[in-house]
Short mmCIF file of C-alpha atoms in Angstrom, two decimals:
data_model
loop_
_atom_site.label_atom_id
_atom_site.label_comp_id
_atom_site.label_asym_id
_atom_site.label_seq_id
_atom_site.Cartn_x
_atom_site.Cartn_y
_atom_site.Cartn_z
CA GLN A 1 -6.52 -1.52 -33.42
CA LEU A 2 -8.17 -4.16 -31.21
CA TRP A 3 -7.90 -6.95 -33.78
CA ARG A 4 -4.26 -6.18 -34.47
CA VAL A 5 -3.51 -6.33 -30.74
CA MET A 6 -5.31 -9.68 -30.42
CA GLU A 7 -3.44 -11.13 -33.40
CA ARG A 8 -0.07 -10.26 -31.88
CA SER A 9 -0.81 -11.32 -28.29
CA GLN A 10 -0.44 -14.71 -26.63
CA LEU A 11 -2.18 -13.43 -23.46
CA LEU A 12 -5.04 -10.94 -23.33
CA VAL A 13 -5.34 -8.80 -20.20
CA GLN A 14 -8.59 -6.89 -19.65
CA ILE A 15 -8.03 -3.95 -17.32
CA VAL A 16 -11.14 -2.96 -15.37
CA ASP A 17 -11.95 -0.45 -12.64
CA ALA A 18 -12.27 -2.05 -9.22
CA ARG A 19 -15.18 0.23 -8.28
CA ASN A 20 -17.42 -1.42 -10.91
CA PRO A 21 -15.59 -4.37 -12.53
CA LEU A 22 -18.53 -5.90 -14.40
CA LEU A 23 -19.30 -2.65 -16.21
CA PHE A 24 -15.83 -2.60 -17.77
CA ARG A 25 -15.59 -6.35 -18.45
CA SER A 26 -16.50 -7.62 -21.91
CA ALA A 27 -17.61 -11.27 -21.86
CA ASP A 28 -17.99 -11.27 -25.67
CA LEU A 29 -14.32 -10.40 -26.07
CA GLU A 30 -13.35 -13.33 -23.86
CA ARG A 31 -15.54 -15.70 -25.90
CA TYR A 32 -14.00 -14.43 -29.13
CA ALA A 33 -10.49 -14.94 -27.74
CA ALA A 34 -11.40 -18.51 -26.77
CA GLN A 35 -12.51 -19.26 -30.37
CA LEU A 36 -9.18 -18.25 -31.89
CA GLN A 37 -6.68 -20.85 -33.08
CA PRO A 38 -4.84 -21.35 -30.85
CA PRO A 39 -7.12 -20.00 -28.09
CA THR A 40 -5.86 -16.89 -26.33
CA PRO A 41 -6.13 -17.03 -22.53
CA CYS A 42 -7.65 -14.00 -20.80
CA VAL A 43 -6.88 -12.44 -17.44
CA LEU A 44 -8.99 -9.81 -15.65
CA LEU A 45 -6.69 -7.19 -14.13
CA VAL A 46 -8.70 -5.34 -11.47
CA ASN A 47 -6.98 -1.96 -11.34
CA LYS A 48 -7.44 0.66 -8.58
CA ALA A 49 -7.97 -2.16 -6.09
CA ASP A 50 -6.54 0.01 -3.31
CA LEU A 51 -9.86 1.89 -3.31
CA LEU A 52 -11.59 -1.26 -2.02
CA SER A 53 -11.34 -2.47 1.53
CA THR A 54 -10.23 -6.01 2.32
CA PRO A 55 -13.81 -7.31 2.89
CA GLN A 56 -14.88 -5.73 -0.41
CA ARG A 57 -12.02 -7.40 -2.28
CA ALA A 58 -12.92 -10.68 -0.59
CA ALA A 59 -16.52 -10.36 -1.83
CA TRP A 60 -15.39 -9.77 -5.40
CA ALA A 61 -12.78 -12.53 -5.17
CA SER A 62 -15.42 -15.08 -4.14
CA TYR A 63 -17.67 -13.95 -7.00
CA PHE A 64 -14.89 -14.23 -9.60
CA THR A 65 -13.96 -17.66 -8.26
CA GLU A 66 -17.54 -18.89 -8.54
CA GLN A 67 -17.78 -17.57 -12.10
CA ARG A 68 -14.38 -19.12 -12.99
CA ILE A 69 -12.87 -15.79 -13.96
CA ASP A 70 -9.10 -15.51 -13.78
CA PHE A 71 -8.46 -12.23 -11.94
CA ILE A 72 -5.62 -10.26 -10.37
CA PHE A 73 -5.92 -7.34 -7.95
CA TRP A 74 -3.62 -4.49 -8.93
CA SER A 75 -3.07 -0.78 -8.30
CA ALA A 76 -1.03 1.19 -10.82
CA ALA A 77 -1.00 4.30 -8.60
CA ALA A 78 0.39 2.41 -5.60
CA ALA A 79 3.01 0.65 -7.75
CA GLN A 80 4.05 3.99 -9.27
CA ALA A 81 4.43 5.45 -5.78
CA GLU A 82 6.70 2.53 -4.84
CA LEU A 83 8.81 3.11 -7.96
CA ASP A 84 9.11 6.81 -7.12
CA ASP A 85 10.19 5.95 -3.56
CA GLU A 86 12.80 3.49 -4.87
CA LEU A 87 14.11 6.05 -7.33
CA ARG A 88 14.32 8.65 -4.57
CA ALA A 89 16.17 6.16 -2.34
CA ASP A 90 18.58 5.31 -5.16
CA LYS A 91 19.38 8.99 -5.63
CA LEU A 92 20.07 9.35 -1.91
CA ASP A 93 22.29 6.25 -1.97
CA ALA A 94 24.17 7.59 -4.98
CA ALA A 95 24.70 10.89 -3.21
CA ALA A 96 25.91 9.08 -0.09
CA ALA A 97 28.24 6.92 -2.19
CA GLY A 98 29.64 10.02 -3.87
CA THR A 99 30.24 11.64 -0.50
CA LYS A 100 31.99 8.50 0.73
CA LEU A 101 34.12 8.40 -2.40
CA VAL A 102 35.23 12.00 -1.88
CA ALA A 103 36.08 11.23 1.74
CA ASN A 104 38.22 8.25 0.65
CA ARG A 105 40.05 10.38 -1.87
CA ILE A 106 40.79 13.00 0.79
CA GLU A 107 42.06 10.26 3.10
CA ASP A 108 44.31 8.88 0.36
CA GLU A 109 45.68 12.35 -0.31
CA ARG A 110 46.52 12.78 3.38
CA HIS A 111 48.41 9.45 3.45
CA ARG A 112 50.30 10.39 0.31
CA LEU A 113 51.32 13.76 1.73
CA ALA A 114 52.41 12.13 4.98
CA ARG A 115 54.70 9.69 3.08
CA GLN A 116 56.25 12.42 0.93
CA GLY A 117 57.33 14.31 4.06
CA GLY A 118 58.80 17.79 3.66
CA ARG A 119 58.25 17.98 -0.11
CA ALA A 120 54.54 18.59 0.45
CA VAL A 121 55.25 21.73 2.45
CA ASP A 122 56.99 23.31 -0.56
CA GLY A 123 53.89 22.68 -2.71
CA SER A 124 55.49 19.90 -4.80
CA GLU A 125 52.54 17.55 -4.35
CA ALA A 126 51.19 18.50 -7.77
CA GLU A 127 54.22 16.95 -9.59
CA PRO A 128 53.38 13.98 -11.85
CA ALA A 129 56.10 11.83 -10.24
CA GLY A 130 54.71 12.39 -6.78
CA GLY A 131 51.19 11.51 -8.00
CA GLY A 132 52.48 8.31 -9.54
CA VAL A 133 54.32 7.29 -6.39
CA GLY A 134 51.30 8.07 -4.27
CA GLY A 135 49.07 5.98 -6.52
CA ALA A 136 51.52 3.06 -6.45
CA GLU A 137 51.77 3.21 -2.66
CA ALA A 138 48.00 3.23 -2.40
CA ASP A 139 47.84 0.06 -4.48
CA ALA A 140 50.62 -1.53 -2.50
CA ASP A 141 48.77 -0.92 0.78
CA GLY A 142 45.75 -2.67 -0.62
CA ARG A 143 43.54 0.40 -0.91
CA VAL A 144 40.74 0.50 -3.46
CA PRO A 145 41.63 2.68 -6.48
CA ASP A 146 39.63 5.82 -7.24
CA GLY A 147 36.12 4.93 -8.42
CA GLY A 148 36.48 1.26 -7.47
CA GLU A 149 34.24 1.51 -4.42
CA ALA A 150 31.45 3.22 -6.36
CA GLU A 151 31.60 0.51 -9.04
CA GLY A 152 31.43 -2.17 -6.40
CA ASP A 153 28.34 -0.56 -4.86
CA GLY A 154 26.62 -0.32 -8.24
CA GLY A 155 27.34 -3.97 -9.03
CA GLY A 156 26.05 -5.07 -5.66
CA GLY A 157 22.84 -3.06 -6.16
CA LEU A 158 22.16 -4.71 -9.50
CA SER A 159 22.74 -8.19 -8.18
CA SER A 160 20.51 -7.59 -5.15
CA GLY A 161 17.77 -6.16 -7.42
CA GLY A 162 17.89 -9.29 -9.57
CA ASP A 163 17.64 -11.55 -6.52
CA GLY A 164 14.64 -9.57 -5.27
CA ALA A 165 12.90 -9.87 -8.63
CA SER A 166 13.48 -13.64 -8.75
CA ALA A 167 12.20 -14.01 -5.20
CA ALA A 168 9.08 -11.99 -6.01
CA SER A 169 8.49 -14.08 -9.14
CA ALA A 170 8.84 -17.26 -7.12
CA ALA A 171 6.36 -15.96 -4.55
CA ALA A 172 3.91 -15.07 -7.34
CA ALA A 173 4.37 -18.54 -8.87
CA ARG A 174 3.52 -20.20 -5.56
CA GLY A 175 0.26 -18.22 -5.51
CA ALA A 176 -0.61 -15.00 -3.69
CA PRO A 177 -3.70 -14.50 -1.52
CA THR A 178 -6.79 -13.69 -3.56
CA THR A 179 -7.37 -10.39 -1.76
CA ALA A 180 -3.74 -9.25 -1.96
CA ILE A 181 -2.77 -6.39 -4.27
CA LEU A 182 0.26 -7.52 -6.25
CA GLY A 183 3.32 -5.38 -6.79
CA ARG A 184 5.19 -4.78 -10.01
CA GLU A 185 7.61 -7.71 -9.75
CA GLN A 186 4.87 -10.09 -8.67
CA LEU A 187 2.57 -9.03 -11.50
CA LEU A 188 5.29 -9.40 -14.13
CA GLY A 189 6.21 -12.86 -12.83
CA LEU A 190 2.57 -13.96 -12.79
CA LEU A 191 1.86 -12.66 -16.29
CA ARG A 192 4.99 -14.31 -17.69
CA GLN A 193 3.99 -17.59 -16.06
CA ARG A 194 0.50 -17.53 -17.61
CA CYS A 195 1.55 -16.28 -21.05
CA PRO A 196 2.46 -18.97 -23.62
CA GLU A 197 5.64 -18.61 -25.64
CA GLY A 198 5.36 -16.84 -28.96
CA ALA A 199 7.55 -16.45 -32.01
CA THR A 200 11.33 -16.56 -31.90
CA ALA A 201 13.15 -13.24 -32.12
CA ALA A 202 16.28 -12.54 -34.18
CA ASP A 203 18.53 -13.26 -31.19
CA GLY A 204 16.86 -16.64 -30.58
CA THR A 205 14.71 -15.53 -27.65
CA ARG A 206 11.11 -16.71 -27.44
CA VAL A 207 9.03 -13.55 -27.10
CA ARG A 208 5.87 -13.50 -25.01
CA THR A 209 3.45 -10.77 -26.09
CA ILE A 210 0.82 -9.55 -23.61
CA GLY A 211 -2.05 -7.42 -24.93
CA LEU A 212 -3.64 -4.82 -22.65
CA VAL A 213 -7.21 -3.82 -23.56
CA GLY A 214 -10.03 -2.08 -21.75
CA TYR A 215 -12.32 0.91 -21.54
CA PRO A 216 -10.98 4.48 -21.58
CA ASN A 217 -9.66 5.88 -18.32
CA VAL A 218 -9.23 2.54 -16.52
CA GLY A 219 -5.45 2.84 -16.23
CA LYS A 220 -3.97 1.01 -19.22
CA SER A 221 -1.25 3.54 -19.97
CA SER A 222 -0.46 3.93 -16.26
CA THR A 223 -0.06 0.16 -15.97
CA VAL A 224 2.26 0.10 -18.98
CA ASN A 225 4.43 2.88 -17.54
CA VAL A 226 4.74 1.03 -14.22
CA LEU A 227 5.59 -2.33 -15.82
CA VAL A 228 8.18 -0.74 -18.11
CA ALA A 229 9.45 1.32 -15.14
CA GLU A 230 9.58 4.40 -17.35
CA LYS A 231 7.10 6.89 -18.78
CA LYS A 232 6.63 5.55 -22.29
CA THR A 233 2.96 6.39 -22.85
CA SER A 234 1.19 9.67 -22.17
CA VAL A 235 -1.29 9.63 -19.29
CA SER A 236 -4.30 11.94 -18.95
CA ALA A 237 -7.46 12.07 -16.88
CA THR A 238 -9.43 12.75 -20.08
CA PRO A 239 -10.60 9.49 -21.71
CA GLY A 240 -9.25 8.71 -25.16
CA LYS A 241 -5.67 9.98 -24.72
CA THR A 242 -4.11 6.92 -26.41
CA LYS A 243 -4.87 6.93 -30.15
CA HIS A 244 -2.83 3.99 -31.54
CA PHE A 245 -1.54 0.72 -30.17
CA GLN A 246 2.17 0.41 -29.36
CA THR A 247 4.54 -2.35 -28.29
CA LEU A 248 7.08 -1.94 -25.49
CA HIS A 249 9.73 -4.30 -24.13
CA VAL A 250 10.05 -4.81 -20.39
CA PRO A 251 13.70 -3.89 -19.68
CA ASP A 252 14.33 -6.08 -16.63
CA MET A 253 12.52 -9.17 -17.98
CA ARG A 254 13.91 -10.49 -21.22
CA GLY A 255 11.50 -11.82 -23.81
CA LEU A 256 8.40 -10.02 -22.45
CA LEU A 257 6.59 -7.61 -24.78
CA LEU A 258 3.63 -5.39 -23.83
CA CYS A 259 1.09 -4.28 -26.41
CA ASP A 260 -1.00 -1.28 -25.33
CA CYS A 261 -4.37 -0.85 -27.07
CA PRO A 262 -6.37 2.41 -27.20
CA GLY A 263 -9.41 2.62 -24.95
CA LEU A 264 -12.53 1.10 -26.49
CA VAL A 265 -16.16 1.26 -25.39
CA PHE A 266 -17.47 -2.26 -25.97
CA PRO A 267 -21.15 -2.83 -26.84
CA SER A 268 -23.31 -3.18 -23.75
CA VAL A 269 -27.00 -3.81 -23.23
CA ALA A 270 -27.35 -1.55 -20.18
CA GLY A 271 -25.75 1.78 -19.51
CA SER A 272 -26.85 5.32 -20.23
CA LYS A 273 -24.84 8.38 -21.12
CA ALA A 274 -25.18 9.63 -17.55
CA GLN A 275 -23.74 6.37 -16.23
CA MET A 276 -20.78 6.53 -18.62
CA LEU A 277 -20.09 10.10 -17.48
CA CYS A 278 -20.16 9.08 -13.82
CA ASP A 279 -17.85 6.12 -14.50
CA GLY A 280 -15.32 8.19 -16.46
CA VAL A 281 -15.92 6.54 -19.82
CA LEU A 282 -16.94 9.79 -21.55
CA PRO A 283 -15.06 13.08 -21.09
CA ILE A 284 -16.80 15.30 -18.56
CA ASP A 285 -15.66 18.57 -20.14
CA GLN A 286 -17.67 17.76 -23.27
CA MET A 287 -20.99 16.96 -21.62
CA ARG A 288 -24.06 19.07 -22.41
CA ASP A 289 -26.69 17.87 -19.94
CA TYR A 290 -25.33 17.86 -16.41
CA ILE A 291 -28.55 17.28 -14.42
CA ALA A 292 -28.91 13.59 -15.37
CA PRO A 293 -25.38 12.50 -14.25
CA VAL A 294 -25.61 14.56 -11.04
CA ARG A 295 -29.00 12.97 -10.34
CA LEU A 296 -27.36 9.54 -10.71
CA LEU A 297 -24.52 10.67 -8.43
CA CYS A 298 -27.01 11.69 -5.73
CA SER A 299 -28.63 8.25 -5.92
CA ARG A 300 -25.24 6.58 -5.38
CA LEU A 301 -24.00 8.72 -2.51
CA SER A 302 -25.56 9.69 0.78
CA PRO A 303 -25.94 13.30 2.02
CA ASP A 304 -23.33 12.57 4.68
CA ASP A 305 -20.77 11.70 1.97
CA LEU A 306 -21.37 15.07 0.33
CA LEU A 307 -21.15 16.81 3.69
CA GLN A 308 -17.77 15.25 4.48
CA ALA A 309 -16.44 16.01 1.00
CA TYR A 310 -17.64 19.59 0.50
CA GLY A 311 -19.06 20.74 3.82
CA VAL A 312 -22.53 21.41 2.35
CA ARG A 313 -25.71 20.37 4.04
CA LEU A 314 -28.73 19.33 1.98
CA ARG A 315 -32.31 19.40 3.14
CA SER A 316 -33.79 16.19 4.49
CA ASP A 317 -36.74 14.40 2.95
CA GLU A 318 -39.08 15.85 5.56
CA GLU A 319 -37.93 19.40 4.86
CA ARG A 320 -38.29 18.83 1.15
CA GLU A 321 -41.84 17.53 1.54
CA GLU A 322 -42.86 20.64 3.45
CA ASP A 323 -41.83 22.83 0.51
CA PRO A 324 -43.47 21.53 -2.68
CA ASP A 325 -41.78 24.23 -4.79
CA ALA A 326 -38.28 23.19 -3.69
CA PRO A 327 -35.84 22.07 -6.43
CA GLU A 328 -34.80 18.46 -6.73
CA LEU A 329 -31.85 17.07 -4.81
CA ALA A 330 -29.44 17.29 -7.75
CA ARG A 331 -30.10 20.99 -8.33
CA GLU A 332 -29.94 21.74 -4.62
CA LEU A 333 -26.51 20.09 -4.47
CA LEU A 334 -25.24 22.16 -7.40
CA ILE A 335 -26.65 25.38 -5.92
CA ALA A 336 -25.16 24.65 -2.49
CA HIS A 337 -21.76 23.77 -3.94
CA ALA A 338 -21.68 26.87 -6.15
CA ILE A 339 -22.70 29.16 -3.27
CA SER A 340 -20.13 27.68 -0.89
CA ARG A 341 -17.36 28.07 -3.50
CA GLY A 342 -18.48 31.47 -4.82
CA PHE A 343 -19.21 30.26 -8.37
CA MET A 344 -21.61 32.78 -9.92
CA THR A 345 -22.57 33.37 -13.53
CA ALA A 346 -21.49 36.61 -15.15
CA THR A 347 -24.80 37.32 -16.86
CA LYS A 348 -27.59 36.72 -14.33
CA GLY A 349 -25.52 36.58 -11.16
CA GLY A 350 -26.94 33.23 -10.06
CA PRO A 351 -25.08 30.07 -8.97
CA ASP A 352 -22.96 28.53 -11.74
CA GLU A 353 -24.45 25.04 -11.69
CA SER A 354 -22.58 23.84 -14.78
CA ARG A 355 -19.17 24.57 -13.26
CA SER A 356 -20.09 22.88 -10.00
CA ALA A 357 -21.41 19.83 -11.87
CA ARG A 358 -18.12 19.36 -13.70
CA ILE A 359 -16.09 19.64 -10.51
CA ILE A 360 -18.30 17.18 -8.61
CA LEU A 361 -18.31 14.62 -11.43
CA LYS A 362 -14.53 14.81 -11.76
CA ASP A 363 -14.23 14.23 -8.02
CA LEU A 364 -16.37 11.12 -8.44
CA VAL A 365 -14.16 9.81 -11.23
CA ASN A 366 -10.95 10.62 -9.29
CA ALA A 367 -12.30 8.79 -6.19
CA LYS A 368 -12.60 11.86 -3.99
CA LEU A 369 -16.24 10.82 -3.83
CA LEU A 370 -15.94 7.06 -3.46
CA HIS A 371 -18.67 4.71 -4.61
CA CYS A 372 -18.00 0.96 -4.95
CA THR A 373 -20.48 -1.40 -6.59
CA PRO A 374 -21.11 -4.75 -4.83
CA PRO A 375 -21.19 -8.09 -6.67
CA PRO A 376 -24.52 -9.02 -8.29
CA GLU A 377 -25.12 -11.84 -5.82
CA GLY A 378 -26.47 -9.31 -3.32
CA ALA A 379 -25.51 -6.22 -1.42
CA SER A 380 -22.79 -7.16 1.02
CA ALA A 381 -22.42 -5.53 4.41
CA ALA A 382 -18.96 -4.39 3.34
CA PHE A 383 -20.53 -2.13 0.70
CA THR A 384 -23.61 -0.91 2.57
CA GLY A 385 -22.11 -0.22 5.99
CA PRO A 386 -21.10 3.26 7.20
CA ARG A 387 -17.73 4.54 6.09
CA ALA A 388 -15.08 5.59 8.53
CA SER A 389 -13.99 9.19 8.03
CA ALA A 390 -10.79 10.55 9.55
CA GLY A 391 -11.99 14.05 10.40
CA ALA A 392 -15.80 14.22 10.52
CA ARG A 393 -17.17 17.64 9.67
CA LYS A 394 -19.81 19.26 11.80
CA PRO A 395 -22.94 19.95 9.74
CA PRO A 396 -24.06 23.60 9.39
CA ALA A 397 -26.98 24.88 11.42
CA GLN A 398 -29.21 25.13 8.34
CA PRO A 399 -29.02 23.80 4.77
CA THR A 400 -26.47 25.60 2.65
CA ALA A 401 -28.85 26.62 -0.12
CA SER A 402 -31.84 27.46 2.09
CA ARG A 403 -31.07 31.18 2.36
CA TYR A 404 -30.67 31.56 -1.40
CA LEU A 405 -33.81 29.55 -2.13
CA GLN A 406 -35.81 31.61 0.35
CA LYS A 407 -34.64 34.81 -1.32
CA VAL A 408 -35.60 33.51 -4.75
CA LYS A 409 -39.02 32.50 -3.46
CA ALA A 410 -39.54 35.88 -1.79
CA ASP A 411 -38.60 37.73 -4.98
CA TYR A 412 -40.97 35.58 -6.98
CA GLU A 413 -43.87 36.17 -4.61
CA ALA A 414 -43.16 39.93 -4.55
CA GLN A 415 -43.82 40.11 -8.29
CA GLU A 416 -47.55 39.84 -7.63
CA HIS A 417 -47.52 43.39 -6.23
CA THR A 418 -45.19 44.92 -8.78
CA GLY A 419 -45.78 46.44 -12.20
CA ALA A 420 -43.78 46.95 -15.32
CA CYS A 421 -42.78 50.54 -16.07
CA PHE A 422 -41.65 51.43 -19.57
CA SER A 423 -40.47 54.74 -20.92
CA GLY A 424 -41.29 55.33 -24.52
CA ARG A 425 -43.13 52.41 -26.09
CA LYS A 426 -45.87 50.61 -24.20
CA GLY A 427 -47.45 47.20 -24.31
CA THR A 428 -45.89 44.26 -26.10
CA ALA A 429 -43.66 46.54 -28.18
CA ALA A 430 -41.51 47.21 -25.13
CA LEU A 431 -40.56 43.54 -24.87
CA GLY A 432 -38.24 43.99 -27.82
CA THR A 433 -35.98 46.43 -26.03
CA PRO A 434 -32.48 45.17 -25.20
CA ARG A 435 -32.96 45.75 -21.49
CA GLY A 436 -36.22 43.84 -21.34
CA VAL A 437 -38.84 44.30 -18.65
CA GLN A 438 -37.75 46.39 -15.67
CA TRP A 439 -39.74 45.38 -12.57
CA ARG A 440 -40.25 48.08 -9.94
CA GLY A 441 -42.74 48.76 -7.22
CA ALA A 442 -45.96 50.35 -8.46
CA GLU A 443 -45.91 53.09 -5.81
CA SER A 444 -42.25 54.07 -6.25
CA ALA A 445 -42.02 53.57 -9.99
CA GLN A 446 -39.41 55.72 -11.71
CA PRO A 447 -38.84 56.20 -15.44
CA ASP A 448 -35.90 54.55 -17.15
CA ARG A 449 -34.45 57.97 -18.10
CA LEU A 450 -34.83 61.57 -17.06
CA VAL A 451 -37.55 63.47 -18.91
CA ALA A 452 -37.45 67.28 -19.15
CA THR A 453 -40.54 69.13 -17.96
CA GLY A 454 -41.92 72.53 -19.02
CA PRO A 455 -42.63 74.11 -22.38
CA LYS A 456 -40.88 72.75 -25.38
CA PRO A 457 -38.18 75.15 -26.63
CA ALA A 458 -38.64 76.62 -30.07
CA VAL A 459 -36.23 75.21 -32.56
CA PRO A 460 -35.79 77.00 -35.86
CA ILE A 461 -36.54 74.81 -38.83
CA GLU A 462 -34.66 75.39 -42.02
CA HIS A 463 -36.16 74.24 -45.29
CA SER A 464 -33.95 73.50 -48.22
CA ALA A 465 -35.20 74.61 -51.60
#
């Protein structure tokens, strides 16, 4: 699918996640595109740029400029929100225009009845002759015929939309600020400017084909839907939703063709399975080991970030050093989150760590837990400084999981003074029972079932011949 997209495209657009652009960028693909005949230019489309602050975008912009990487900051979610607002405004305008049209018709009917005089009182206004005279008088007075005003409004809206698109394209051609997040019209104008002309279509139009490639779950299908201004491709939070490449024409820009490629994981020297889960490359619902990605998540985020997101308090390093038997930070986070949400397993009745791990990792992918990687030149102050939170939560008086961990430790230490009581078989043979070992206090041990006391009743035994 990738090679077919590259063969058809005159411009290759790599879509990357703004939170870690270099992880999703493939330098080998750019070198291969440069070796083609003719060479295919490449553009790095940094999606989800609204998650970065202006100083963070400035840091990445300076790095891309030093490395001579052609880049564009873009946000498919913000552009889709703008399209939804415009569509909502158009519906309100259409409703207002319809209301105005009805009011004009009522006004015309009143003028017609006033000219007809006494005939309207007798109910003769429904006669065809009267309607024809009324319509002719309305035209003679210079009034707009029925439906003419609505058509005029629609034509004016289309012409104004075209002027706005041309103005946005001209602004994009002059060059936008490097840290600015482009809108839909600006992005289309900039891509059309940088894309060479391709083959000639049947109607004589030179078609420019733009190929969109990238990792799974970076926003390729969302970008296509925004540029086409219509939902043409299915969008899902699960990576790998798009299975085959498809070509779509941009309706309001003639001669521009988009080619959407399925998400591909390009070969990379670094990167573990835990890292790909945290970055949304692999589907979270299919993971087996959840401790490794949660451990990586805890290394990326601070305890205050987890407190503001979930309201859970984790033990400090000093408190953890005082208790050598305490679980690691990743397990403590899962236990605290499960206890605070009431997630318990049905078998043992303990915290459901697997369910909490999936929820927390999905929140990391969906930017509820925000982590942005700085450029490799060095950690910038824009990435390492404290984050401003709207409503800061007050931390609990004690760690969230401390009470549960203390109970588990107390139960474990109490086993030194307890014994195993079996009814029936003894020794190692009792370990094979379905119920397993039943731990009770040695002094107040009770049998597993009631046992009758007293002499055994005589039971007649019948022998068959």
